[in-house]
Amino acid sequence: MVFTSIPFFLFLLAVLLLYYILPVNLRKYLLIFASLLFYGASGPEYLFLVLFVILFNYFVAAGIDKSPGKKARSVYLYASLAVNIGILVFYKYLSFILGNFALLLGLFQESPEIPLLKLALPLGISYYTFQNIGYIIDVYRGTQKAEKSVVNFSLFVLFFPKLNVGPIERARNLLPQISAEKTFSTVDLVEGSKRILWGFFKKLVVADRIAIYVDAVFVNYQYHGGLTMLLAILLYTLQVYADFSGYTDIALGTARLFGFRLMENFNHPLLSKNVSDFWRRWHISLSSWVNDYLYNPISLKRRYWGNWGIYYALFISFTIIGIWHGATWNYILFGVLQSLALIYETSTRKFRKKISRKIPVQAYNGLSILFTYLFISFALILFKTPTPGQALDILRSLSYPSGELSIDRASMILFLLIGCSILIISDYKSEYKLFSLPDRLGKSWVAQQFAYAFMLIYILIAGVFDGGQFIYFQF
Amino acid sequence: MKEPIRQFIFKALFFIALILLLDTGIGGLLNHFYFTQKAGDDYRATYAIENAREQVIILGASRASHQYLPEIIEKRLKMSCFNTGRDGASIFYSYGILKALSSRYRPELIILDFSRDFEKKQNSYDRLAMLAPYYHRHPEIKPIIEIRSKYEKFKMYSGIYPFNSYLFSIAQRNTNYNIENLKDVKGYTPLFRKWNRPADNDSSFLKYDIDSSKVEIYKSIIKECNGSRVNLVIVAAPFFNNAKTEDISTKLAKQIAVQYHVPFFDFSKDSSFRNKPEYFADISHLNDEGARKFTNLVLDSIINSPALWKH
């Protein structure tokens, strides 16, 4: 069920009404039931898998909590890691591993007989697996109590706004909210609705509008000039951002309607001044997860290596971020590329600081944002293409004679420009707190109603209603 | 507690009323100005759906719009002609135009340009949006627009939705801004550039799934013409490609045409255009020079076809 579809809207309306009509003690059950329905609508065959994962992790956490000795706790931890990662590898990476193994064997024998599996990826598996692993590690470390209620834990995993595409929630944020009694709040309803509307704007007006142009260019890249390719590459970054952050806004807004506050996933990443800064602002729930459960433990363990320990931790962490996105060489390369950029930034920090003192601050910041955007845009070619070879072809096509900029219709470009400008200005405004409306206007409910009504009307005028699925669903 | 809830309900109702008011008002304006456009695709679609009375009608997508010259057809067949082809359209659009035409009059001849039209792709459904502005004015094409999705009829309650994405084109085509570039000659929109790359042998683009709904619509076009005794010819125009594989859509379309006794002229691999980039604007479209040659070839086949002019 896509967040921008009519079935989801009807589903949300029905669940919300029931939620506030039902007695408080039944609301969690309703949310679990609704989440199962939501998940089942996308692929009922994997309902049992997610239920198994819930029960398994619930009992493992209880086991860790009850075990007094470190050894017994470790057994539970490693068993949990093996099962969670095992399931993820089986569904997401096995065909990739076997395929590459077959290729490797093909170097030595003519027709290697390796059974190739083509499994459908259970929706949200990458998100809930990481969430569960984080929870188990927290319980193991003693920073989180094991959840006593299986109902609460089920809702922690299943809560439908974040089930399919995150954010990858932390137990310390969501579990206390699940335990707490929820009361009807008009503020939650209004703020949640505003957030959902903004998410719709990002997805329908910006991301899907850009997608029309970018898809058309990438599919026929061999027929386009360098200038058109460059524009498509630069726009794709905006598309991915608007698509994923739009999804997150809808998820956060939907959760807010039920009184839950999910963690933020973005903090104006396109205004990052370097790649490290970018990863602190982009898909925060994933990057902070990797920071807490991979980067910090590895760099701590390798602290005797000095800087090399940090480089090693960066390399492992970001390669895993790449692999998390999918089972292709492109995603692995994407991760490696990010780690190399971060290693470069770490090793040249002092030198860059020295240079920055010689250049006016605004010029330095502007150039830093530009270079970071360019780096991310070129790295994202690996997201858009299926193989490293095709990514190279795209890069090569930049050298084709520029020719005319391929623009199908002026109106399409106008819609695209307006959508992108609103998104960028909004990010810029909240990042630098540049200007705000006069108090009388900003706080007037009539003015606010008009503003949101116009936004909704603009979505109807300029939104792309057939854009389909969110990009991050595939991960 | 009661006061905030009362306030909340009041504000929510105010917001809903505001949305309805804006949707109706802006939708009404868009509706008015959509139908007062002076040139361009929408203007041509409105002409085809509401005013056309020509004896020969050309149906299809961009390969119809850029490749069949009504002036040559009129001269050689001594009949009036209009080209309803539209960039980005699909066979659903052609059927919609045919339904609207049939509700008003009976053309003498319909030329349906067939361009791998059975390929399963989502954007064929998305592009039914081209017919959305006519949803309330033309009940005969409602079922075709509703193929887009099962919720389409509910979305059409909005005043703005049928004109989604039309704002700037409506504005441009109601003024004289750049209007000369949008002009056509009886629906024909020539391309004057010349293709400058060698023909490809790649046939990978010919591997795709067949959309059974499109096949059914194709059959419906044939049945509609046969039922109302309209002469129909189906034409597959050339591509600038040297792939040897036969396109599966064209193959199936030919079989169906034979089954219903409708002439099918296949120029998709015609030697007159093979390895001749000077006739093409890009790999899928002939330029003006190519279109003139092609229209004459199509007319030769039509004039010499014994299966035609029975009605």
Coordinates of C-alpha atoms in Angstrom, one line a residue, chain A residues 8-474:
Chain A
F8 CA -3.8 4.1 2.0
F9 CA -5.7 7.3 2.6
L10 CA -8.9 5.3 3.3
F11 CA -7.0 2.8 5.4
L12 CA -5.5 5.6 7.5
L13 CA -8.8 7.3 7.9
A14 CA -10.5 4.1 9.1
V15 CA -7.7 3.2 11.5
L16 CA -7.5 6.7 12.9
L17 CA -11.2 6.9 13.6
L18 CA -11.2 3.5 15.3
Y19 CA -8.1 4.3 17.2
Y20 CA -9.7 7.3 19.0
I21 CA -13.1 5.6 19.3
L22 CA -11.7 2.5 21.0
P23 CA -10.9 2.3 24.7
V24 CA -7.2 3.1 25.4
N25 CA -6.3 -0.5 26.4
L26 CA -7.4 -1.8 23.0
R27 CA -5.6 0.8 20.8
K28 CA -2.3 -1.1 20.7
Y29 CA -4.1 -4.2 19.5
L30 CA -5.8 -2.2 16.8
L31 CA -2.4 -0.8 15.7
I32 CA -0.9 -4.2 15.5
F33 CA -3.9 -5.6 13.6
A34 CA -3.8 -2.6 11.2
S35 CA 0.0 -3.0 10.8
L36 CA -0.4 -6.6 9.9
L37 CA -3.1 -5.7 7.4
F38 CA -0.9 -3.0 5.9
Y39 CA 2.0 -5.4 5.6
G40 CA -0.2 -8.2 4.4
A41 CA -1.6 -6.0 1.6
S42 CA 1.9 -5.7 0.1
G43 CA 2.9 -9.4 0.5
P44 CA 0.9 -11.7 2.7
E45 CA 3.5 -14.5 2.1
Y46 CA 5.9 -12.8 4.5
L47 CA 3.6 -12.2 7.4
F48 CA 4.8 -15.4 9.1
L49 CA 8.4 -14.3 8.6
V50 CA 7.9 -11.0 10.4
L51 CA 5.9 -12.7 13.2
F52 CA 8.7 -15.2 13.7
V53 CA 11.3 -12.4 13.8
I54 CA 9.2 -10.6 16.4
L55 CA 8.8 -13.7 18.7
F56 CA 12.4 -14.8 18.2
N57 CA 13.9 -11.4 19.2
Y58 CA 11.4 -10.9 22.0
F59 CA 12.5 -14.2 23.6
V60 CA 16.2 -13.6 22.9
A61 CA 16.0 -10.2 24.6
A62 CA 14.2 -11.8 27.6
G63 CA 16.9 -14.4 27.7
I64 CA 19.7 -11.9 27.7
D65 CA 18.0 -9.9 30.5
K66 CA 17.6 -13.0 32.7
S67 CA 21.1 -14.4 32.1
P68 CA 23.5 -13.4 34.9
G69 CA 26.7 -14.4 33.2
K70 CA 28.4 -12.6 30.3
K71 CA 29.0 -15.9 28.5
A72 CA 25.3 -16.8 28.4
R73 CA 24.4 -13.3 27.4
S74 CA 26.9 -13.6 24.5
V75 CA 25.4 -16.9 23.4
Y76 CA 22.0 -15.2 23.1
L77 CA 23.5 -12.2 21.3
Y78 CA 25.4 -14.3 18.7
A79 CA 22.4 -16.5 18.2
S80 CA 20.3 -13.5 17.5
L81 CA 22.8 -11.9 15.2
A82 CA 23.1 -15.2 13.3
V83 CA 19.4 -15.6 12.8
N84 CA 18.6 -11.9 12.0
I85 CA 21.5 -11.5 9.6
G86 CA 21.0 -15.0 8.3
I87 CA 17.4 -14.2 7.3
L88 CA 18.5 -11.0 5.7
V89 CA 21.3 -12.6 3.8
F90 CA 19.0 -15.5 2.6
Y91 CA 16.4 -13.2 1.2
K92 CA 18.5 -10.3 0.1
Y93 CA 22.0 -11.4 -0.7
L94 CA 22.0 -15.1 -1.4
S95 CA 21.3 -14.9 -5.2
F96 CA 24.0 -12.2 -5.5
I97 CA 26.5 -14.4 -3.6
L98 CA 25.7 -17.5 -5.5
G99 CA 25.7 -15.6 -8.8
N100 CA 29.2 -14.2 -8.1
F101 CA 30.3 -17.6 -6.9
A102 CA 29.2 -19.1 -10.2
L103 CA 31.0 -16.4 -12.1
L104 CA 34.1 -17.1 -10.2
L105 CA 33.8 -20.9 -10.7
G106 CA 33.2 -20.1 -14.4
L107 CA 36.8 -18.9 -14.6
F108 CA 38.0 -22.4 -13.7
Q109 CA 35.3 -24.7 -15.2
E110 CA 33.0 -24.4 -18.2
S111 CA 29.5 -24.6 -16.8
P112 CA 29.5 -24.5 -13.0
E113 CA 26.2 -26.0 -11.6
I114 CA 25.2 -23.5 -8.9
P115 CA 21.5 -23.3 -8.2
L116 CA 20.5 -19.6 -8.6
L117 CA 17.7 -18.5 -6.3
K118 CA 15.4 -15.7 -7.2
L119 CA 13.5 -14.7 -4.1
A120 CA 11.2 -11.8 -3.7
L121 CA 12.5 -9.4 -1.1
P122 CA 10.2 -9.3 1.9
L123 CA 9.1 -5.6 2.3
G124 CA 11.0 -3.7 5.0
I125 CA 13.3 -6.6 5.9
S126 CA 16.4 -4.4 5.8
Y127 CA 14.7 -1.9 8.1
Y128 CA 13.2 -4.2 10.7
T129 CA 16.3 -6.4 10.8
F130 CA 18.6 -3.5 11.7
Q131 CA 16.0 -2.2 14.2
N132 CA 15.9 -5.6 15.9
I133 CA 19.7 -6.0 15.9
G134 CA 20.0 -2.6 17.5
Y135 CA 17.5 -3.5 20.2
I136 CA 19.2 -6.8 21.0
I137 CA 22.7 -5.1 21.2
D138 CA 21.2 -2.4 23.5
V139 CA 19.7 -5.1 25.8
Y140 CA 23.1 -6.9 25.7
R141 CA 25.0 -3.8 26.6
G142 CA 22.5 -3.1 29.4
T143 CA 21.5 0.3 28.0
Q144 CA 18.0 -1.0 27.3
K145 CA 15.7 -3.2 29.4
A146 CA 14.2 -6.1 27.6
E147 CA 10.5 -5.3 26.8
K148 CA 8.3 -7.4 29.0
S149 CA 5.2 -7.1 26.9
V150 CA 5.0 -9.0 23.7
V151 CA 2.3 -6.7 22.6
N152 CA 4.5 -3.6 23.0
F153 CA 7.4 -5.3 21.3
S154 CA 5.2 -6.4 18.4
L155 CA 4.1 -2.9 17.9
F156 CA 7.7 -1.7 18.1
V157 CA 8.6 -3.9 15.1
L158 CA 5.3 -3.7 13.2
F159 CA 4.1 -0.1 13.6
F160 CA 2.9 0.5 10.1
P161 CA 4.1 4.1 9.4
K162 CA 7.7 3.0 9.7
L163 CA 7.5 -0.7 8.8
N164 CA 8.4 -0.6 5.1
V165 CA 10.9 2.2 4.8
G166 CA 11.9 3.2 8.3
P167 CA 13.1 5.3 10.1
I168 CA 15.1 2.5 11.7
E169 CA 13.7 3.2 15.2
R170 CA 15.6 2.9 18.5
A171 CA 14.0 1.1 21.4
R172 CA 14.8 4.0 23.7
N173 CA 12.7 6.3 21.6
L174 CA 9.8 4.2 20.6
L175 CA 9.2 1.6 23.3
P176 CA 8.5 4.2 26.1
Q177 CA 6.0 5.9 23.8
I178 CA 4.2 2.6 23.2
S179 CA 4.0 1.9 26.9
A180 CA 2.7 5.4 27.7
E181 CA -1.0 6.0 27.6
K182 CA -2.1 8.1 24.6
T183 CA -4.7 10.7 24.8
F184 CA -6.5 12.5 22.0
S185 CA -4.6 15.6 21.0
T186 CA -5.7 18.1 18.3
V187 CA -2.1 19.4 18.2
D188 CA -0.9 15.9 17.1
L189 CA -3.6 15.7 14.5
V190 CA -2.9 19.1 13.0
E191 CA 0.9 18.8 13.1
G192 CA 0.8 15.3 11.8
S193 CA -1.5 16.4 8.9
K194 CA 0.8 19.3 8.0
R195 CA 3.8 16.9 7.9
I196 CA 1.9 14.5 5.7
L197 CA 1.0 17.3 3.3
W198 CA 4.6 18.5 3.1
G199 CA 5.6 14.9 2.4
F200 CA 3.1 14.7 -0.4
F201 CA 4.4 17.9 -1.9
K202 CA 8.0 16.5 -1.9
K203 CA 7.0 13.2 -3.4
L204 CA 4.3 14.2 -5.9
V205 CA 5.4 17.7 -6.9
V206 CA 9.2 17.4 -6.7
A207 CA 10.4 13.8 -6.8
D208 CA 8.0 12.4 -9.3
R209 CA 8.2 15.4 -11.5
I210 CA 12.0 15.2 -11.6
A211 CA 11.6 11.4 -12.2
I212 CA 9.9 12.0 -15.6
Y213 CA 12.9 13.9 -16.9
V214 CA 15.6 11.8 -15.2
D215 CA 14.1 8.5 -16.2
A216 CA 13.6 9.6 -19.8
V217 CA 17.3 10.7 -20.1
F218 CA 18.9 7.7 -18.3
V219 CA 16.9 5.2 -20.3
N220 CA 18.2 6.6 -23.6
Y221 CA 21.5 8.0 -22.3
Q222 CA 23.3 7.1 -25.5
Y223 CA 21.1 9.6 -27.5
H224 CA 21.6 12.6 -25.2
G225 CA 24.3 15.2 -25.1
G226 CA 26.7 15.9 -22.2
L227 CA 24.7 18.9 -21.0
T228 CA 21.4 16.9 -20.7
M229 CA 23.2 14.1 -18.9
L230 CA 24.8 16.5 -16.4
L231 CA 21.4 18.0 -15.7
A232 CA 19.8 14.6 -15.2
I233 CA 22.6 13.5 -12.9
L234 CA 22.3 16.7 -10.8
L235 CA 18.5 16.4 -10.7
Y236 CA 18.6 12.8 -9.6
T237 CA 20.1 13.7 -6.3
L238 CA 17.3 16.1 -5.7
Q239 CA 14.8 13.4 -6.7
V240 CA 16.2 10.8 -4.3
Y241 CA 16.2 13.4 -1.5
A242 CA 12.6 14.6 -2.2
D243 CA 11.4 11.0 -2.6
F244 CA 13.0 9.6 0.6
S245 CA 12.5 12.6 2.8
G246 CA 8.9 12.9 1.5
Y247 CA 8.3 9.3 2.4
T248 CA 9.8 10.0 5.9
D249 CA 7.6 13.1 6.3
I250 CA 4.5 11.1 5.6
A251 CA 5.7 8.3 7.9
L252 CA 6.4 10.8 10.7
G253 CA 3.2 12.7 10.1
T254 CA 1.1 9.5 10.1
A255 CA 2.8 8.3 13.4
R256 CA 2.1 11.7 14.9
L257 CA -1.7 11.4 14.1
F258 CA -1.6 8.4 16.6
G259 CA 0.4 10.4 19.1
F260 CA 3.8 8.9 18.3
R261 CA 7.0 10.8 17.5
L262 CA 9.3 8.8 15.3
M263 CA 13.0 9.9 15.0
E264 CA 14.0 12.4 12.3
N265 CA 15.7 11.0 9.3
F266 CA 16.9 14.1 7.5
N267 CA 18.4 17.4 8.4
H268 CA 18.8 19.4 5.1
P269 CA 21.5 17.1 3.7
L270 CA 21.8 19.0 0.5
L271 CA 23.3 21.9 2.4
S272 CA 26.1 19.7 3.8
K273 CA 29.6 21.2 3.6
N274 CA 31.4 17.9 3.3
V275 CA 30.7 14.2 3.0
S276 CA 30.9 13.6 6.8
D277 CA 28.4 16.4 7.3
F278 CA 26.2 14.8 4.7
W279 CA 26.1 11.5 6.5
R280 CA 25.1 13.2 9.7
R281 CA 22.1 14.7 7.9
W282 CA 21.1 12.0 5.4
H283 CA 19.2 8.8 6.4
I284 CA 20.1 9.7 10.0
S285 CA 18.4 6.6 11.5
L286 CA 20.8 4.3 9.3
S287 CA 23.9 6.4 9.7
S288 CA 23.5 6.8 13.4
W289 CA 22.8 3.0 13.7
V290 CA 26.0 2.3 11.9
N291 CA 27.8 4.8 14.0
D292 CA 26.6 3.2 17.3
Y293 CA 26.8 -0.4 16.4
L294 CA 29.6 -0.6 14.0
Y295 CA 31.9 2.4 13.6
N296 CA 32.3 3.2 17.4
P297 CA 32.9 -0.4 18.5
I298 CA 35.4 -1.0 15.6
S299 CA 37.3 2.2 16.0
L300 CA 37.4 1.6 19.8
K301 CA 38.8 -1.9 19.3
R302 CA 41.4 -0.6 16.8
R303 CA 42.3 2.5 18.7
Y304 CA 45.9 1.3 19.0
W305 CA 46.2 1.6 15.2
G306 CA 45.9 5.4 15.5
N307 CA 44.4 7.0 12.5
W308 CA 44.5 3.7 10.6
G309 CA 41.9 2.3 13.1
I310 CA 39.6 5.2 12.2
Y311 CA 40.1 4.6 8.5
Y312 CA 39.5 0.9 8.9
A313 CA 36.3 1.6 10.9
L314 CA 35.1 4.0 8.2
F315 CA 35.8 1.6 5.4
I316 CA 33.9 -1.3 7.1
S317 CA 31.0 0.9 8.2
F318 CA 30.4 2.6 4.9
T319 CA 30.9 -0.6 2.9
I320 CA 28.1 -2.1 5.0
I321 CA 25.9 1.0 4.4
G322 CA 26.5 0.3 0.7
I323 CA 25.6 -3.4 1.0
W324 CA 22.6 -2.6 3.1
H325 CA 21.1 -0.8 0.1
G326 CA 21.1 -3.8 -2.1
A327 CA 22.9 -6.9 -3.4
T328 CA 24.7 -5.4 -6.4
W329 CA 28.3 -4.3 -7.0
N330 CA 27.0 -0.8 -7.6
Y331 CA 25.8 -0.5 -4.0
I332 CA 29.1 -1.9 -2.7
L333 CA 31.0 0.5 -4.8
F334 CA 28.8 3.3 -3.6
G335 CA 29.7 2.5 0.0
V336 CA 33.4 2.1 -0.7
L337 CA 33.3 5.5 -2.5
Q338 CA 31.7 7.1 0.5
S339 CA 34.3 5.6 2.8
L340 CA 37.2 6.8 0.7
A341 CA 35.8 10.3 0.7
L342 CA 35.4 10.2 4.5
I343 CA 39.0 8.8 4.9
Y344 CA 40.2 11.7 2.7
E345 CA 38.3 14.2 4.8
T346 CA 39.5 12.8 8.0
S347 CA 43.2 12.7 6.9
T348 CA 43.1 16.3 5.5
R349 CA 41.0 18.0 8.2
K350 CA 43.9 20.2 9.4
F351 CA 45.1 21.1 6.0
R352 CA 41.5 22.0 4.9
K353 CA 41.0 24.1 8.0
K354 CA 44.2 26.1 7.1
I355 CA 42.9 26.8 3.6
S356 CA 39.5 27.8 4.9
R357 CA 41.1 30.6 6.9
K358 CA 42.5 32.2 3.7
I359 CA 39.1 32.2 1.9
P360 CA 36.1 34.4 2.9
V361 CA 33.7 32.2 5.0
Q362 CA 30.7 32.5 2.7
A363 CA 32.7 31.7 -0.5
Y364 CA 34.3 28.7 1.3
N365 CA 30.9 27.4 2.6
G366 CA 29.3 27.9 -0.8
L367 CA 32.0 26.0 -2.6
S368 CA 32.0 23.3 0.1
I369 CA 28.2 22.8 -0.4
L370 CA 28.7 22.7 -4.2
F371 CA 31.5 20.2 -4.2
T372 CA 29.7 18.0 -1.7
Y373 CA 26.5 18.1 -3.9
L374 CA 28.6 17.2 -7.0
F375 CA 30.3 14.3 -5.2
I376 CA 27.0 12.9 -4.0
S377 CA 25.4 13.4 -7.4
F378 CA 28.2 11.5 -9.2
A379 CA 28.2 8.7 -6.5
L380 CA 24.4 8.3 -6.9
I381 CA 24.9 7.3 -10.6
L382 CA 25.7 4.0 -9.0
F383 CA 22.2 4.0 -7.5
K384 CA 20.5 4.7 -10.8
T385 CA 22.3 2.2 -12.9
P386 CA 22.3 -1.6 -12.6
T387 CA 26.0 -2.3 -13.3
P388 CA 29.3 -0.5 -12.8
G389 CA 29.8 -0.8 -16.6
Q390 CA 26.6 1.2 -17.2
A391 CA 27.6 3.8 -14.6
L392 CA 30.8 4.2 -16.5
D393 CA 28.9 4.6 -19.7
I394 CA 26.8 7.4 -18.1
L395 CA 30.0 9.1 -17.1
R396 CA 31.4 8.7 -20.6
S397 CA 28.2 10.2 -22.1
L398 CA 29.1 13.4 -20.3
S399 CA 31.8 13.9 -22.8
Y400 CA 29.4 13.7 -25.8
P401 CA 29.0 16.9 -27.6
S402 CA 26.7 19.0 -25.5
G403 CA 24.1 19.7 -28.2
E404 CA 20.8 21.2 -27.2
L405 CA 19.5 20.7 -23.7
S406 CA 16.8 18.1 -24.0
I407 CA 13.6 19.7 -22.9
D408 CA 10.4 18.1 -23.9
R409 CA 8.1 20.9 -22.8
A410 CA 8.7 24.3 -21.3
S411 CA 5.7 23.7 -18.9
M412 CA 7.4 20.5 -17.6
I413 CA 10.6 22.5 -16.8
L414 CA 8.5 25.3 -15.1
F415 CA 6.8 22.8 -12.8
L416 CA 10.1 21.2 -12.1
L417 CA 11.8 24.6 -11.3
I418 CA 9.0 25.8 -9.0
G419 CA 8.9 22.5 -7.0
C420 CA 12.7 22.3 -6.6
S421 CA 12.9 26.0 -5.7
I422 CA 10.3 25.7 -3.0
L423 CA 12.1 22.6 -1.5
I424 CA 15.5 24.3 -1.6
I425 CA 14.3 27.6 -0.2
S426 CA 12.4 25.8 2.6
D427 CA 15.6 23.8 3.5
Y428 CA 17.8 26.9 3.2
K429 CA 15.3 28.9 5.3
S430 CA 15.2 26.4 8.2
E431 CA 19.0 25.8 8.0
Y432 CA 20.0 29.4 8.2
K433 CA 16.8 30.8 9.8
L434 CA 17.0 33.6 7.3
F435 CA 13.6 35.1 7.3
S436 CA 10.3 34.5 9.0
L437 CA 6.8 35.8 8.6
P438 CA 5.6 38.7 10.8
D439 CA 4.2 37.3 14.0
R440 CA 0.7 38.4 13.3
L441 CA 0.7 36.5 10.0
G442 CA 2.7 33.5 11.1
K443 CA 0.5 32.8 14.0
S444 CA -2.9 33.6 12.4
W445 CA -4.8 30.4 12.0
V446 CA -6.6 31.8 9.0
A447 CA -3.3 32.6 7.2
Q448 CA -2.1 29.1 8.0
Q449 CA -5.2 27.5 6.7
F450 CA -4.9 29.5 3.5
A451 CA -1.2 28.5 3.2
Y452 CA -1.9 24.8 3.6
A453 CA -5.0 25.0 1.4
F454 CA -2.9 26.5 -1.4
M455 CA -0.3 23.9 -0.9
L456 CA -2.9 21.2 -1.3
I457 CA -4.3 22.9 -4.4
Y458 CA -0.8 23.3 -5.8
I459 CA -0.3 19.5 -5.3
L460 CA -3.5 18.9 -7.3
I461 CA -2.3 21.3 -10.0
A462 CA 1.3 20.2 -10.3
G463 CA 1.6 16.8 -8.6
V464 CA 2.4 13.7 -10.6
F465 CA -0.2 11.2 -9.5
D466 CA 1.1 8.2 -11.4
G467 CA 4.7 8.3 -10.1
G468 CA 4.3 5.0 -8.3
Q469 CA 6.5 3.5 -5.6
F470 CA 9.1 5.3 -3.4
I471 CA 12.7 4.7 -4.4
Y472 CA 13.7 3.4 -0.9
F473 CA 11.1 0.6 -1.1
Q474 CA 13.6 -1.5 -3.1

